[in-house]
PDB file of C-alpha atoms in Angstrom:
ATOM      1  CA  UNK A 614    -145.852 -47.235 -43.888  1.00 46.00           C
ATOM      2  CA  UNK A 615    -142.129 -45.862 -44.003  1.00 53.00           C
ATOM      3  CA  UNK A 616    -138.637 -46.341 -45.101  1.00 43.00           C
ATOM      4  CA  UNK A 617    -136.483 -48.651 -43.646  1.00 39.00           C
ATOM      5  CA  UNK A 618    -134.848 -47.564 -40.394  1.00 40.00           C
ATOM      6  CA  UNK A 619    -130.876 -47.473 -40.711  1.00 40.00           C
ATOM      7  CA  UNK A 620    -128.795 -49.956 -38.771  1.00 39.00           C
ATOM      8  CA  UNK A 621    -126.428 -50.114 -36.319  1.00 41.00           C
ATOM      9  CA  UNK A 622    -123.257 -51.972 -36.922  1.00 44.00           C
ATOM     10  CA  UNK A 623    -122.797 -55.299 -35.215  1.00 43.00           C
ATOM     11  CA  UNK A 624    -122.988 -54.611 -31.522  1.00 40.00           C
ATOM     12  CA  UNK A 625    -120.628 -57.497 -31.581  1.00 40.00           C
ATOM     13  CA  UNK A 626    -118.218 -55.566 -33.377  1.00 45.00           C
ATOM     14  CA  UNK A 627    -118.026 -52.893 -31.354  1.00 45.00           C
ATOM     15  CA  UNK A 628    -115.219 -52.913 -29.092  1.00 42.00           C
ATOM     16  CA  UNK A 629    -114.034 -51.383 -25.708  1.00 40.00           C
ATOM     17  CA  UNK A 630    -111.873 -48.063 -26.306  1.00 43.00           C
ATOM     18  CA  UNK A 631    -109.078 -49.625 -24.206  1.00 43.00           C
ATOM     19  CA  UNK A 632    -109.804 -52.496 -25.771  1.00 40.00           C
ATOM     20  CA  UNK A 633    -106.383 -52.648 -28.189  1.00 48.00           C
ATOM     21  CA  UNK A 634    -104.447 -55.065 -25.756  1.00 62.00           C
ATOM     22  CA  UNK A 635    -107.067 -57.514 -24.318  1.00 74.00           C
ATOM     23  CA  UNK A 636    -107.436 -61.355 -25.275  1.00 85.00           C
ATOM     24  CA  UNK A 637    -109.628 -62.841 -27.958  1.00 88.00           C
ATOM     25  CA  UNK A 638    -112.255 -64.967 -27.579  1.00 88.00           C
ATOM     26  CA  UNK A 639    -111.318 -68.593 -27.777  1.00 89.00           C
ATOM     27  CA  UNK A 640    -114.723 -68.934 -29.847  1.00 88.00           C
ATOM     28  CA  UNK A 641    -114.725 -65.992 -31.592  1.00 87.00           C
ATOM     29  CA  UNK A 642    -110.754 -65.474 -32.619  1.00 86.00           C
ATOM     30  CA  UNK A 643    -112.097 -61.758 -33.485  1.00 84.00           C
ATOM     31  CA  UNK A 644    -113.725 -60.642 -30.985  1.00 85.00           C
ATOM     32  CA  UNK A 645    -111.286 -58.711 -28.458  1.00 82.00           C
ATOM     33  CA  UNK A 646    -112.900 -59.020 -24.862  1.00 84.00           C
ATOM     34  CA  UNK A 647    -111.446 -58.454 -21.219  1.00 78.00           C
ATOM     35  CA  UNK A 648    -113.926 -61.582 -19.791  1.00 83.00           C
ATOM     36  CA  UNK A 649    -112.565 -64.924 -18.728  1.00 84.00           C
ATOM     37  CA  UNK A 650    -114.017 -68.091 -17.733  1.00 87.00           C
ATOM     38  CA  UNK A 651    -114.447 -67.881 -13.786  1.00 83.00           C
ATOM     39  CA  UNK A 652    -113.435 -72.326 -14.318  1.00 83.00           C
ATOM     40  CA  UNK A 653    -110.834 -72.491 -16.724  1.00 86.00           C
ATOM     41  CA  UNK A 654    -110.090 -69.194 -17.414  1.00 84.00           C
ATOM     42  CA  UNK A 655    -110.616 -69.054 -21.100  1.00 88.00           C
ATOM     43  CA  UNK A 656    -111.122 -65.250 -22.581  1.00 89.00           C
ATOM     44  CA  UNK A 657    -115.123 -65.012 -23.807  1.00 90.00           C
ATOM     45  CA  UNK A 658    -116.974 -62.420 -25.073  1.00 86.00           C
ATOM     46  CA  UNK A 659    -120.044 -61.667 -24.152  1.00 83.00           C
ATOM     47  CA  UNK A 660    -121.979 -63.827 -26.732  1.00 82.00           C
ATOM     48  CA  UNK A 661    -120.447 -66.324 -25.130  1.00 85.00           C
ATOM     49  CA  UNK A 662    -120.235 -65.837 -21.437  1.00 82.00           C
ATOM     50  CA  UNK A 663    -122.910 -67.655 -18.961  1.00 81.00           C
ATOM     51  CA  UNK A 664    -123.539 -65.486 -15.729  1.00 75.00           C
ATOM     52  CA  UNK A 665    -122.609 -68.079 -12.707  1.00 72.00           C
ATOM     53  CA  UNK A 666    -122.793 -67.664  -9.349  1.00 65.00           C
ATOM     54  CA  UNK A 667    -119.792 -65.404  -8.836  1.00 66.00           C
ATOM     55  CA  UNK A 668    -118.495 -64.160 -12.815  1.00 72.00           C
ATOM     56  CA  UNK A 669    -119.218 -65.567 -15.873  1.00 81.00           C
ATOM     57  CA  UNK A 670    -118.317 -69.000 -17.074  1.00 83.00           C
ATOM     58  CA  UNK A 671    -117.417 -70.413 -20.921  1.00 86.00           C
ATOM     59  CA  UNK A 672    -120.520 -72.850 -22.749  1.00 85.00           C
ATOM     60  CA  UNK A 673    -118.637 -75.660 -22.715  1.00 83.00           C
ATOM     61  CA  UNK A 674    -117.640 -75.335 -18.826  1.00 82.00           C
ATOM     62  CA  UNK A 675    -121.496 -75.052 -18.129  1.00 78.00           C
ATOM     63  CA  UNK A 676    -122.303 -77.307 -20.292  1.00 75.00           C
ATOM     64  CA  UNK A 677    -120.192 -80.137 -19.076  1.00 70.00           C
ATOM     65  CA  UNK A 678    -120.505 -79.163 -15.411  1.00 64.00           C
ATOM     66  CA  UNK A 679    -117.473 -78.695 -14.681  1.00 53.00           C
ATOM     67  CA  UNK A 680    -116.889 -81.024 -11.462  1.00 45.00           C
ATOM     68  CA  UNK A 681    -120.298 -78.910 -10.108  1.00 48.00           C
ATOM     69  CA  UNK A 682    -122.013 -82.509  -9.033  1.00 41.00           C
ATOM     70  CA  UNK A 683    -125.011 -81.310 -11.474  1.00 48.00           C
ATOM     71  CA  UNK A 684    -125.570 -83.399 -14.476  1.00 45.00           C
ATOM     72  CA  UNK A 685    -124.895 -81.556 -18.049  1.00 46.00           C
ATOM     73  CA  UNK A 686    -128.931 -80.789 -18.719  1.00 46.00           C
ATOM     74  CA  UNK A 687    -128.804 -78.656 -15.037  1.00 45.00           C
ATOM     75  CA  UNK A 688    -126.229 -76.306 -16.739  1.00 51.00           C
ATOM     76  CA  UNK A 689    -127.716 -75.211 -20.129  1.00 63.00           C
ATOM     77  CA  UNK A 690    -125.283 -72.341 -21.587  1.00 70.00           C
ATOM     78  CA  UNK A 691    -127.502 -69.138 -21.172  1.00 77.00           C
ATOM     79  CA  UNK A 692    -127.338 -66.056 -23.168  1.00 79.00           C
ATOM     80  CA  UNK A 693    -126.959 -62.643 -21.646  1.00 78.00           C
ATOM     81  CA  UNK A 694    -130.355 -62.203 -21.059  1.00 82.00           C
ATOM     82  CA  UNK A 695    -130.677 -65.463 -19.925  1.00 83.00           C
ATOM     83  CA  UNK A 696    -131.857 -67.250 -23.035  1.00 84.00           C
ATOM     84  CA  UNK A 697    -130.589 -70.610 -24.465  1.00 83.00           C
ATOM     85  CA  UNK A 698    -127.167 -70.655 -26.235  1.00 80.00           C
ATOM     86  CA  UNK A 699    -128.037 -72.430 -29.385  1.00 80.00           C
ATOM     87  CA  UNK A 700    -126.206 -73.546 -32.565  1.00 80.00           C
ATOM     88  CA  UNK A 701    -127.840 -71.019 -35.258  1.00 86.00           C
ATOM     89  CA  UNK A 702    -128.125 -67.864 -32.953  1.00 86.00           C
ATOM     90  CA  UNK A 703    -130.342 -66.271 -35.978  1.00 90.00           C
ATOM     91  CA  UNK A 704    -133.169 -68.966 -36.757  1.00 94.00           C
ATOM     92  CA  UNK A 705    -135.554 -66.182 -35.527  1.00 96.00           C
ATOM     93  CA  UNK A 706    -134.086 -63.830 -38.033  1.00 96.00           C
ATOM     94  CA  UNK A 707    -134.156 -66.366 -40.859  1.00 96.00           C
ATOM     95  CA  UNK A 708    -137.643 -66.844 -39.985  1.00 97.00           C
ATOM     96  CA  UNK A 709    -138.854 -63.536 -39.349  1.00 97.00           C
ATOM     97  CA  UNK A 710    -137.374 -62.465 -43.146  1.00 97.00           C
ATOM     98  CA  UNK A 711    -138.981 -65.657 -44.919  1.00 97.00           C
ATOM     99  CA  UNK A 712    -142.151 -64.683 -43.129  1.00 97.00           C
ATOM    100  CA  UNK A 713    -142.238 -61.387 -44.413  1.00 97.00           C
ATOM    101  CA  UNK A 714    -140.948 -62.303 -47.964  1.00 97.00           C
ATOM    102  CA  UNK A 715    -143.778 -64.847 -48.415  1.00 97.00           C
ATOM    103  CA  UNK A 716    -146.384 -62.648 -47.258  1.00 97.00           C
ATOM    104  CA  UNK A 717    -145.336 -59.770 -50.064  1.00 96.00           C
ATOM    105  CA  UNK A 718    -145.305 -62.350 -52.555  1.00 97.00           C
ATOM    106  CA  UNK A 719    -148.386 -62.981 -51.580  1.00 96.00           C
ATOM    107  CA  UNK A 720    -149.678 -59.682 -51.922  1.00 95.00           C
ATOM    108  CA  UNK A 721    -148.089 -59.302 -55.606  1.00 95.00           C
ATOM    109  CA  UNK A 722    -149.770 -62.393 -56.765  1.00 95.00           C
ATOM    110  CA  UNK A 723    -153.064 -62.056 -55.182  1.00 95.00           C
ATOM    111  CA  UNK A 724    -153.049 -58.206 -55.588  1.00 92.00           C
ATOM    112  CA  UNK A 725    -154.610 -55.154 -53.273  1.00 91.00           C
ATOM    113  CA  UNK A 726    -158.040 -57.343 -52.433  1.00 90.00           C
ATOM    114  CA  UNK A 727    -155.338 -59.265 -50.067  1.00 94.00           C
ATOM    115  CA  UNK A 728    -153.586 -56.551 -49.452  1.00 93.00           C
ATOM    116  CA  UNK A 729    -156.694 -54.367 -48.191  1.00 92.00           C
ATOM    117  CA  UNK A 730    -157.444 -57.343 -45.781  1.00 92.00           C
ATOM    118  CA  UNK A 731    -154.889 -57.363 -43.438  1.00 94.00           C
ATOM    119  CA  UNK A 732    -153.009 -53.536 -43.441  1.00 93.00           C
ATOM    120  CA  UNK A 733    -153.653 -51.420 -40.403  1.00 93.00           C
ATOM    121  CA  UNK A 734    -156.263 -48.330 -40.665  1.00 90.00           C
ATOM    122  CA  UNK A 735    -158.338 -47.428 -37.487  1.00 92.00           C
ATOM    123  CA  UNK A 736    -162.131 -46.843 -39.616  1.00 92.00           C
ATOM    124  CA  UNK A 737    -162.804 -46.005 -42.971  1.00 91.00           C
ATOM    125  CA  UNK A 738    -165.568 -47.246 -45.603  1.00 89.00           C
ATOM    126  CA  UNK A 739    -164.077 -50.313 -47.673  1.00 88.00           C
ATOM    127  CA  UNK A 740    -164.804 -52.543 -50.398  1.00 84.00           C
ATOM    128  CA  UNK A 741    -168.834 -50.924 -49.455  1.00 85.00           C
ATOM    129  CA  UNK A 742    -169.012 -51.363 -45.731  1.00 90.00           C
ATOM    130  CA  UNK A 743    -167.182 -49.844 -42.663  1.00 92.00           C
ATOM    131  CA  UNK A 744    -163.599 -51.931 -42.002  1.00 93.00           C
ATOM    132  CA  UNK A 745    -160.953 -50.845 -39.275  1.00 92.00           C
ATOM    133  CA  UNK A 746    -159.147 -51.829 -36.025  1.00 94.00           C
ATOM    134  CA  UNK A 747    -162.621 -49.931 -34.301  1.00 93.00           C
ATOM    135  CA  UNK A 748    -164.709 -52.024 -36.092  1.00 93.00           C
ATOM    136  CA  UNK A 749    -163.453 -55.306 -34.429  1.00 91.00           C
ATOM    137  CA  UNK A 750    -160.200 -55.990 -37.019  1.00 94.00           C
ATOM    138  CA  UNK A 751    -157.668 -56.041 -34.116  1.00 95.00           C
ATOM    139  CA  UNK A 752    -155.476 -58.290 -36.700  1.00 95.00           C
ATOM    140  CA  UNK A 753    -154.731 -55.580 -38.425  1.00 95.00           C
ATOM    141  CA  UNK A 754    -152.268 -54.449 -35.677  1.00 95.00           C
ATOM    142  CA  UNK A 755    -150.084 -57.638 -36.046  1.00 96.00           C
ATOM    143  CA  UNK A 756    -150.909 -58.700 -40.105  1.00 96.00           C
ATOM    144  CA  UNK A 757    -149.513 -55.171 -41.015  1.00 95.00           C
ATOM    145  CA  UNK A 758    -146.409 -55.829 -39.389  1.00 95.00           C
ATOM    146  CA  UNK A 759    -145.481 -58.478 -42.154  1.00 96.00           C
ATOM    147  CA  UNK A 760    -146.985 -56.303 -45.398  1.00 94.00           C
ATOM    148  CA  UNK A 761    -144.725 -53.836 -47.818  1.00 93.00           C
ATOM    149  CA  UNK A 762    -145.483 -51.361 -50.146  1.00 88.00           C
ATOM    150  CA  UNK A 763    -142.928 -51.867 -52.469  1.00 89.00           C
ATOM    151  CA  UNK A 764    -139.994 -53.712 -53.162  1.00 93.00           C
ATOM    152  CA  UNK A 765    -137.733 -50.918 -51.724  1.00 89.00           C
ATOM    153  CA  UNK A 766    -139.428 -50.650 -48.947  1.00 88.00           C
ATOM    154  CA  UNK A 767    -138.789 -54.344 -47.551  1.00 93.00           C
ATOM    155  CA  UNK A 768    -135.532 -55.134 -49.123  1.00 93.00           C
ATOM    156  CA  UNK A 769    -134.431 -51.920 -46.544  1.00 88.00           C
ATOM    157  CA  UNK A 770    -136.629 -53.021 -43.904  1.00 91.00           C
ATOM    158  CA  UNK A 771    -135.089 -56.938 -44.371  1.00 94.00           C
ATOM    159  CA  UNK A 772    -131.526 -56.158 -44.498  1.00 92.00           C
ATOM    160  CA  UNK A 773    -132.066 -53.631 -41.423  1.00 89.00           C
ATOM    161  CA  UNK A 774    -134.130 -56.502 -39.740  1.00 93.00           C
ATOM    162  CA  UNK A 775    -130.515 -58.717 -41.021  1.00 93.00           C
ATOM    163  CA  UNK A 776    -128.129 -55.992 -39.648  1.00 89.00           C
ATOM    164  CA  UNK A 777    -129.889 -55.229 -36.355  1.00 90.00           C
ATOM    165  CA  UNK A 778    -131.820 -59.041 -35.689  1.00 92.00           C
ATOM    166  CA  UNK A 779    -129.089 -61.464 -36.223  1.00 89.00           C
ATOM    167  CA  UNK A 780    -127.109 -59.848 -33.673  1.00 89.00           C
ATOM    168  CA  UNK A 781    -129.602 -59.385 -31.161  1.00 92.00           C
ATOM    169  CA  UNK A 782    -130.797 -62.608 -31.420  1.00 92.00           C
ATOM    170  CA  UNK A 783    -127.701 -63.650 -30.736  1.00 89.00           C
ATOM    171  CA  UNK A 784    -127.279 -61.673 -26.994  1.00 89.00           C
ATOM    172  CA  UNK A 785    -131.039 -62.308 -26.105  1.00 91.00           C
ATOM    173  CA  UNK A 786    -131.968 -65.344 -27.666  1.00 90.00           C
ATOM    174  CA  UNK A 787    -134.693 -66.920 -29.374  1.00 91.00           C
ATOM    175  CA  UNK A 788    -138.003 -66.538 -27.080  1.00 93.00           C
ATOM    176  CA  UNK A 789    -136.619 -63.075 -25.949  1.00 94.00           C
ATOM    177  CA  UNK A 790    -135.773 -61.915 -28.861  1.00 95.00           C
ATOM    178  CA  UNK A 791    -139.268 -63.196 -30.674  1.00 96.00           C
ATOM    179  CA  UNK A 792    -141.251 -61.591 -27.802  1.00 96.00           C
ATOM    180  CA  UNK A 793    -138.838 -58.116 -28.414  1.00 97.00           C
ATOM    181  CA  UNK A 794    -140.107 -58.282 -31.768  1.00 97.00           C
ATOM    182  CA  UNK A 795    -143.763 -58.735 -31.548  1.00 97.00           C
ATOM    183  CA  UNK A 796    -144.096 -56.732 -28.868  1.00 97.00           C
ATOM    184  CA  UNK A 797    -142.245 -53.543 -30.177  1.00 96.00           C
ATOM    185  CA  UNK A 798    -144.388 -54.078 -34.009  1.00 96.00           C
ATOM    186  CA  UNK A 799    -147.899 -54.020 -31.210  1.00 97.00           C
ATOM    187  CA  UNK A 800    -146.511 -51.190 -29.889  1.00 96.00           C
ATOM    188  CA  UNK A 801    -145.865 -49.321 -33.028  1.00 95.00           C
ATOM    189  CA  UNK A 802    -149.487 -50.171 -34.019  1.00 95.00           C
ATOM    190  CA  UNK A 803    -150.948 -49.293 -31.106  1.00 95.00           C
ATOM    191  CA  UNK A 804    -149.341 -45.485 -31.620  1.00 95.00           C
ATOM    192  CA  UNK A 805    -150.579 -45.200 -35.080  1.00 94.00           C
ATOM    193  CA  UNK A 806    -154.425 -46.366 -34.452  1.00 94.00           C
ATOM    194  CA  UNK A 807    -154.359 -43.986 -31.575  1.00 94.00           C
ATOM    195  CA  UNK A 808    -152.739 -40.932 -32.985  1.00 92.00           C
ATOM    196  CA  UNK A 809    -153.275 -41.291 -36.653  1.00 90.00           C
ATOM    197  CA  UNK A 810    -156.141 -40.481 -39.174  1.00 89.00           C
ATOM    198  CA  UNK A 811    -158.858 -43.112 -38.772  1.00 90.00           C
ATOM    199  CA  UNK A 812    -158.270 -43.722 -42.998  1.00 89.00           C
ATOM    200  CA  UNK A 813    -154.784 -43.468 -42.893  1.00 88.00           C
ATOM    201  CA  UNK A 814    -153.245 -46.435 -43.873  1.00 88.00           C
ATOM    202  CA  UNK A 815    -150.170 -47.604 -42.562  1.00 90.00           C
ATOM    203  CA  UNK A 816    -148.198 -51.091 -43.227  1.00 91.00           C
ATOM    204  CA  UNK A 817    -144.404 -52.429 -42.729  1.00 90.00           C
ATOM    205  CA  UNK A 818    -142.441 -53.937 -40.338  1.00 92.00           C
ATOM    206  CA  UNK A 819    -140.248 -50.515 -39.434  1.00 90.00           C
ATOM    207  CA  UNK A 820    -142.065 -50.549 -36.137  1.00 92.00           C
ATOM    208  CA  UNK A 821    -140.937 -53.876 -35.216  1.00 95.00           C
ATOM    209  CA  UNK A 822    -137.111 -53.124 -36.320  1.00 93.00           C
ATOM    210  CA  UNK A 823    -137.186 -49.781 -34.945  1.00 93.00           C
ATOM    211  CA  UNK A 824    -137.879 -51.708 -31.480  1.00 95.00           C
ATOM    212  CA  UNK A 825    -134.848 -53.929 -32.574  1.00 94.00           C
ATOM    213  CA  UNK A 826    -132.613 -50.845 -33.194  1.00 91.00           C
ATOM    214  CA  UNK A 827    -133.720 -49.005 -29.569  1.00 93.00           C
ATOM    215  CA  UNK A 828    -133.000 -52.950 -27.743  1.00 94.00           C
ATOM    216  CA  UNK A 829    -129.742 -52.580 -29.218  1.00 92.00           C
ATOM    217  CA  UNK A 830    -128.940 -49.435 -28.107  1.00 91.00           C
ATOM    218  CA  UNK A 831    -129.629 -50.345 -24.702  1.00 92.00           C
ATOM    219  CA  UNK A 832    -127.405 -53.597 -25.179  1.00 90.00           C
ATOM    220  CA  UNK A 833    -124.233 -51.366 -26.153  1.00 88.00           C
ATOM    221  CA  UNK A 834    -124.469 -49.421 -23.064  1.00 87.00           C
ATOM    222  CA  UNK A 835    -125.250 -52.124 -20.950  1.00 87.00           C
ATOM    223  CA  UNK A 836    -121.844 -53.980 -22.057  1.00 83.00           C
ATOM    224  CA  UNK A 837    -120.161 -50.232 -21.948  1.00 83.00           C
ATOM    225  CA  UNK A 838    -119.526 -49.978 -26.253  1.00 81.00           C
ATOM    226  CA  UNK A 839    -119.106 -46.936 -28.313  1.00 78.00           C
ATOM    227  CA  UNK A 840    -122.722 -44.949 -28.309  1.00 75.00           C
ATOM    228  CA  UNK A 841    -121.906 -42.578 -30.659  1.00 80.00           C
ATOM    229  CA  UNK A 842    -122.535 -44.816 -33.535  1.00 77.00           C
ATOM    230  CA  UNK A 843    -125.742 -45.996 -32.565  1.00 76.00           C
ATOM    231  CA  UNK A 844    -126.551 -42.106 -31.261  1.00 80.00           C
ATOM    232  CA  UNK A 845    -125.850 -40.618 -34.514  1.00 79.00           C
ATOM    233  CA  UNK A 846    -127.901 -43.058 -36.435  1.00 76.00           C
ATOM    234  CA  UNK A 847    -130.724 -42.937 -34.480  1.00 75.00           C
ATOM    235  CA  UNK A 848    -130.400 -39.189 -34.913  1.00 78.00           C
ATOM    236  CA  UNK A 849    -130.337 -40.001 -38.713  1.00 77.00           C
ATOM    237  CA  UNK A 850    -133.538 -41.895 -38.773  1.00 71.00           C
ATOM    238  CA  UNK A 851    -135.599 -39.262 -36.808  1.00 72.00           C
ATOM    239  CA  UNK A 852    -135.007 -36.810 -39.269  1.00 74.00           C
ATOM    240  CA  UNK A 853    -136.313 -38.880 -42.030  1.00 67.00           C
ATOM    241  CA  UNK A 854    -139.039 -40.166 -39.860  1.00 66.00           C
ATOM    242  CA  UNK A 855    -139.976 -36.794 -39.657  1.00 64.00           C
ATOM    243  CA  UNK A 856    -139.461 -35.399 -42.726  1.00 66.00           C
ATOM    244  CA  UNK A 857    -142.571 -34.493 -45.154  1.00 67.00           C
ATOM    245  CA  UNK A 858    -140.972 -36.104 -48.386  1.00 59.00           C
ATOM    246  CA  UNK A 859    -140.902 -38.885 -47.340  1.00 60.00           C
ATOM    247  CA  UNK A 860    -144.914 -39.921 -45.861  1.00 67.00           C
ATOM    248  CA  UNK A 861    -143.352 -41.926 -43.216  1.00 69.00           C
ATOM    249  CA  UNK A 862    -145.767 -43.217 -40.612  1.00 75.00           C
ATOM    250  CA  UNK A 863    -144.069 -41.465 -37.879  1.00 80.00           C
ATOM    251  CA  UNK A 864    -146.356 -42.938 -34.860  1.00 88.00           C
ATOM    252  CA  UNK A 865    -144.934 -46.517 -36.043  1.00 89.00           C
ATOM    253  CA  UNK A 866    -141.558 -45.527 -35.828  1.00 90.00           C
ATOM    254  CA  UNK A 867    -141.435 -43.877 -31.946  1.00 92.00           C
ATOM    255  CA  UNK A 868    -144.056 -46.479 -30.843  1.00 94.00           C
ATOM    256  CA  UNK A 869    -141.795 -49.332 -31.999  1.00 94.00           C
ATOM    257  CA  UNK A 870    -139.023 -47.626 -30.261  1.00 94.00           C
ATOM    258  CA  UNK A 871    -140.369 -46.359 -27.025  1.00 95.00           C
ATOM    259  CA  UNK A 872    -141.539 -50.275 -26.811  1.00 96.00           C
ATOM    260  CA  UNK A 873    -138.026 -51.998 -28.097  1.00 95.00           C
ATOM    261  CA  UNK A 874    -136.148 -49.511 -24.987  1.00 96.00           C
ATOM    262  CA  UNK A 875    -138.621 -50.562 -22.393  1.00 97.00           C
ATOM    263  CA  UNK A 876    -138.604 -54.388 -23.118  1.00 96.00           C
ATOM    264  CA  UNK A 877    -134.789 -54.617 -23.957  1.00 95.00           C
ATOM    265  CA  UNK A 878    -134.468 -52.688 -20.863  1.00 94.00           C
ATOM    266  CA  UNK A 879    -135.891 -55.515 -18.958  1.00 95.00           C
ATOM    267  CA  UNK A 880    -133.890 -57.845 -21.031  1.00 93.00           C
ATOM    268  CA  UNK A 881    -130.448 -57.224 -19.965  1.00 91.00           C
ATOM    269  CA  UNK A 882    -130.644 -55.296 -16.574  1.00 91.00           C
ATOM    270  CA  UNK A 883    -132.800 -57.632 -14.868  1.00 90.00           C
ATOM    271  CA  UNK A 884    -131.331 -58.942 -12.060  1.00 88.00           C
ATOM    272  CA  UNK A 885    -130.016 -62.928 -12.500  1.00 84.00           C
ATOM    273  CA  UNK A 886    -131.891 -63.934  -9.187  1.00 86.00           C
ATOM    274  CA  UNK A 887    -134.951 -62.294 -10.212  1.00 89.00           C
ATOM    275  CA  UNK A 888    -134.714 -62.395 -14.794  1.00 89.00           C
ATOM    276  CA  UNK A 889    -137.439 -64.153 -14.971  1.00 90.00           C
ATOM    277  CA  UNK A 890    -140.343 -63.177 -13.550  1.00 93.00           C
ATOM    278  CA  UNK A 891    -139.165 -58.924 -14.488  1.00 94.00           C
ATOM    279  CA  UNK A 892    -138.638 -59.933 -18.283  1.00 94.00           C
ATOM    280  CA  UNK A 893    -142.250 -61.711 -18.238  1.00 94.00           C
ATOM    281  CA  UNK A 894    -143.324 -58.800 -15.904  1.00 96.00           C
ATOM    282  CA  UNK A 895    -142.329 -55.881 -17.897  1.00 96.00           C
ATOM    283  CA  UNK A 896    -143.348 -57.426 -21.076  1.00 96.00           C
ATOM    284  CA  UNK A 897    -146.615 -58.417 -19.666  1.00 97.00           C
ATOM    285  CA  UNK A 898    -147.060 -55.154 -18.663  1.00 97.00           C
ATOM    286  CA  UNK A 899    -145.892 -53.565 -22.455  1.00 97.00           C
ATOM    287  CA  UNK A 900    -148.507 -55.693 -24.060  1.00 97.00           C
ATOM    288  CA  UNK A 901    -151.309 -54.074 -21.552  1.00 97.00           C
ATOM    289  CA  UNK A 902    -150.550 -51.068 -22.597  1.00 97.00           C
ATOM    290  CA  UNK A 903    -150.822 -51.842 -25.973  1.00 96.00           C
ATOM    291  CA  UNK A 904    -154.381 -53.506 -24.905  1.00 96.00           C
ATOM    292  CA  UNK A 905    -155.363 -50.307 -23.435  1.00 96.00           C
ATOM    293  CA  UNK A 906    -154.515 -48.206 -25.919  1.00 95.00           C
ATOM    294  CA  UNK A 907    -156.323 -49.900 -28.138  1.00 95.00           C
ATOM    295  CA  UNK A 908    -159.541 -49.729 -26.184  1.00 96.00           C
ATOM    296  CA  UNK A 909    -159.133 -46.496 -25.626  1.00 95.00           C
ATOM    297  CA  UNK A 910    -159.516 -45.847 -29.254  1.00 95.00           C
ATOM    298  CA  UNK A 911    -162.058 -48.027 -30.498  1.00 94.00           C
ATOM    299  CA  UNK A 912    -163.832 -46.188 -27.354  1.00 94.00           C
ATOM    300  CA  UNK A 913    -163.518 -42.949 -29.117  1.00 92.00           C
ATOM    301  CA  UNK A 914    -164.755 -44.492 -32.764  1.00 90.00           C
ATOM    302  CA  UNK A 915    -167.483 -46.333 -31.816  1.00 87.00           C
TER     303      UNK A 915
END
């Protein structure tokens, strides 16, 4: 479907430009970060801080309470975007990659008759009959997320999904993080079955990560980072989105992205007192969309 999107370094490792002076987290010795614990006034970064009340508080001051009355469980650690501190902040990741490496074994052992089952076109005549997303294969849109074309193609796509994901996952966590995914790689899909040639195929999980890499961008400005980085390479990737020599599914690419701004958006500027129901809202509302689109389509095919 494309190449691999470049990556943005670690948003984690991004500092403040006035940063030179300021504490380190007690966590993260090398993280510099001008937060404290609103309880014991440890310095935290912003993997680690827990909005409260008033400020932000440490993990283990949540966790423990504190002196609050509430019992440990009442006081999870929460990420950013409100999500679950947990002890391997990229399980998602991990899984996400082994997912994706299985299924392109898969399609080198068993060949292009499993291939040809499960990669996104919209209509086109196949193996003797009429096959496509308009035909009633609305599987495609999500199978052809985890399918390669080569082994270039996902070891870029896999170490951008590394570079961007683990990250991420980290700030959002996992349920957020999973929906960013999945929603962004529908989104991507949708674009493509509405835009391009009905017999065009198109496969990869660039969409997906392309979502990842516009999420990100909104993270770095939400915690007031460096854009320029993320700018330039985003920049970088248009132009070989773009570009001809390349036979990049373009419609993938800006779909995936367009959907990864709008649902990391939601992520990290909803309000505490109202996360919740404007994550599931806005994501609810990403995935109808998607649903319409498609109908829309298969309207026009059928």
């Amino acid at each position: 479907m494309d190449q691999a999107p470049g990556s943005p370094q670690d948003p984690r490792d991004q500092g403040p430009q006035n940063a030179q002076s300021l504490p380190t987290c007690y966590r993260h010795p090398d993280r510099e970060t001008g937060i404290r614990c609103t309880r014991c006034e440890r310095a935290i970064c912003p993997e680690c801080m827990v909005s409260a009340s008033v400020g932000f508080q440490c993990p283990e001051c949540v966790r423990t309470g504190s002196g609050t009355g509430h019992s440990p469980a009442a006081n999870q650690p929460r990420t950013l975007a409100g999500g679950r501190v947990t002890s391997d902040p990229r399980l998602v990741t991990k899984i996400l990659i082994g997912v994706n490496l299985v299924v392109f074994l898969a399609q080198q052992v068993l060949g292009d008759s499993f291939t040809d089952r499960l990669y996104l076109f919209g209509q086109a005549q196949l193996d003797g009959r009429i096959q496509g997303v308009a035909e009633g294969q609305w599987y495609r849109m999500l199978t052809s997320m985890f399918l390669h074309g080569s082994i270039v193609h996902i070891l870029f796509n896999m170490l951008s999904l590394w570079w961007i994901g683990g990250p991420l996952e980290a700030f959002l966590g996992r349920a957020r993080y999973l929906t960013l995914y999945l929603l962004s790689g529908l989104a991507g899909s949708a674009l493509t079955y509405l835009v391009a040639a009905t017999n065009s195929p198109s496969l990869g999980a660039s969409g997906a990560i392309f979502g990842l890499f516009g999420a990100t961008a909104v993270l770095m400005r939400r915690l007031n980072y460096d854009m320029r980085p993320v700018i330039a390479l985003l920049a970088i990737n248009m132009v070989f989105t773009f570009s001809p020599a390349f036979n990049i599914a373009w419609e993938a690419h800006v779909g995936g992205l367009v959907g990864g701004v709008v649902v990391g958006y939601a992520m990290v500027h909803a309000p505490r007192e109202h996360r919740n129901a404007i994550q599931y809202g806005v994501c609810a509302v990403v995935l109808a969309v998607v649903v319409v689109l498609t109908l829309v389509r298969t309207a026009q095919l059928t």
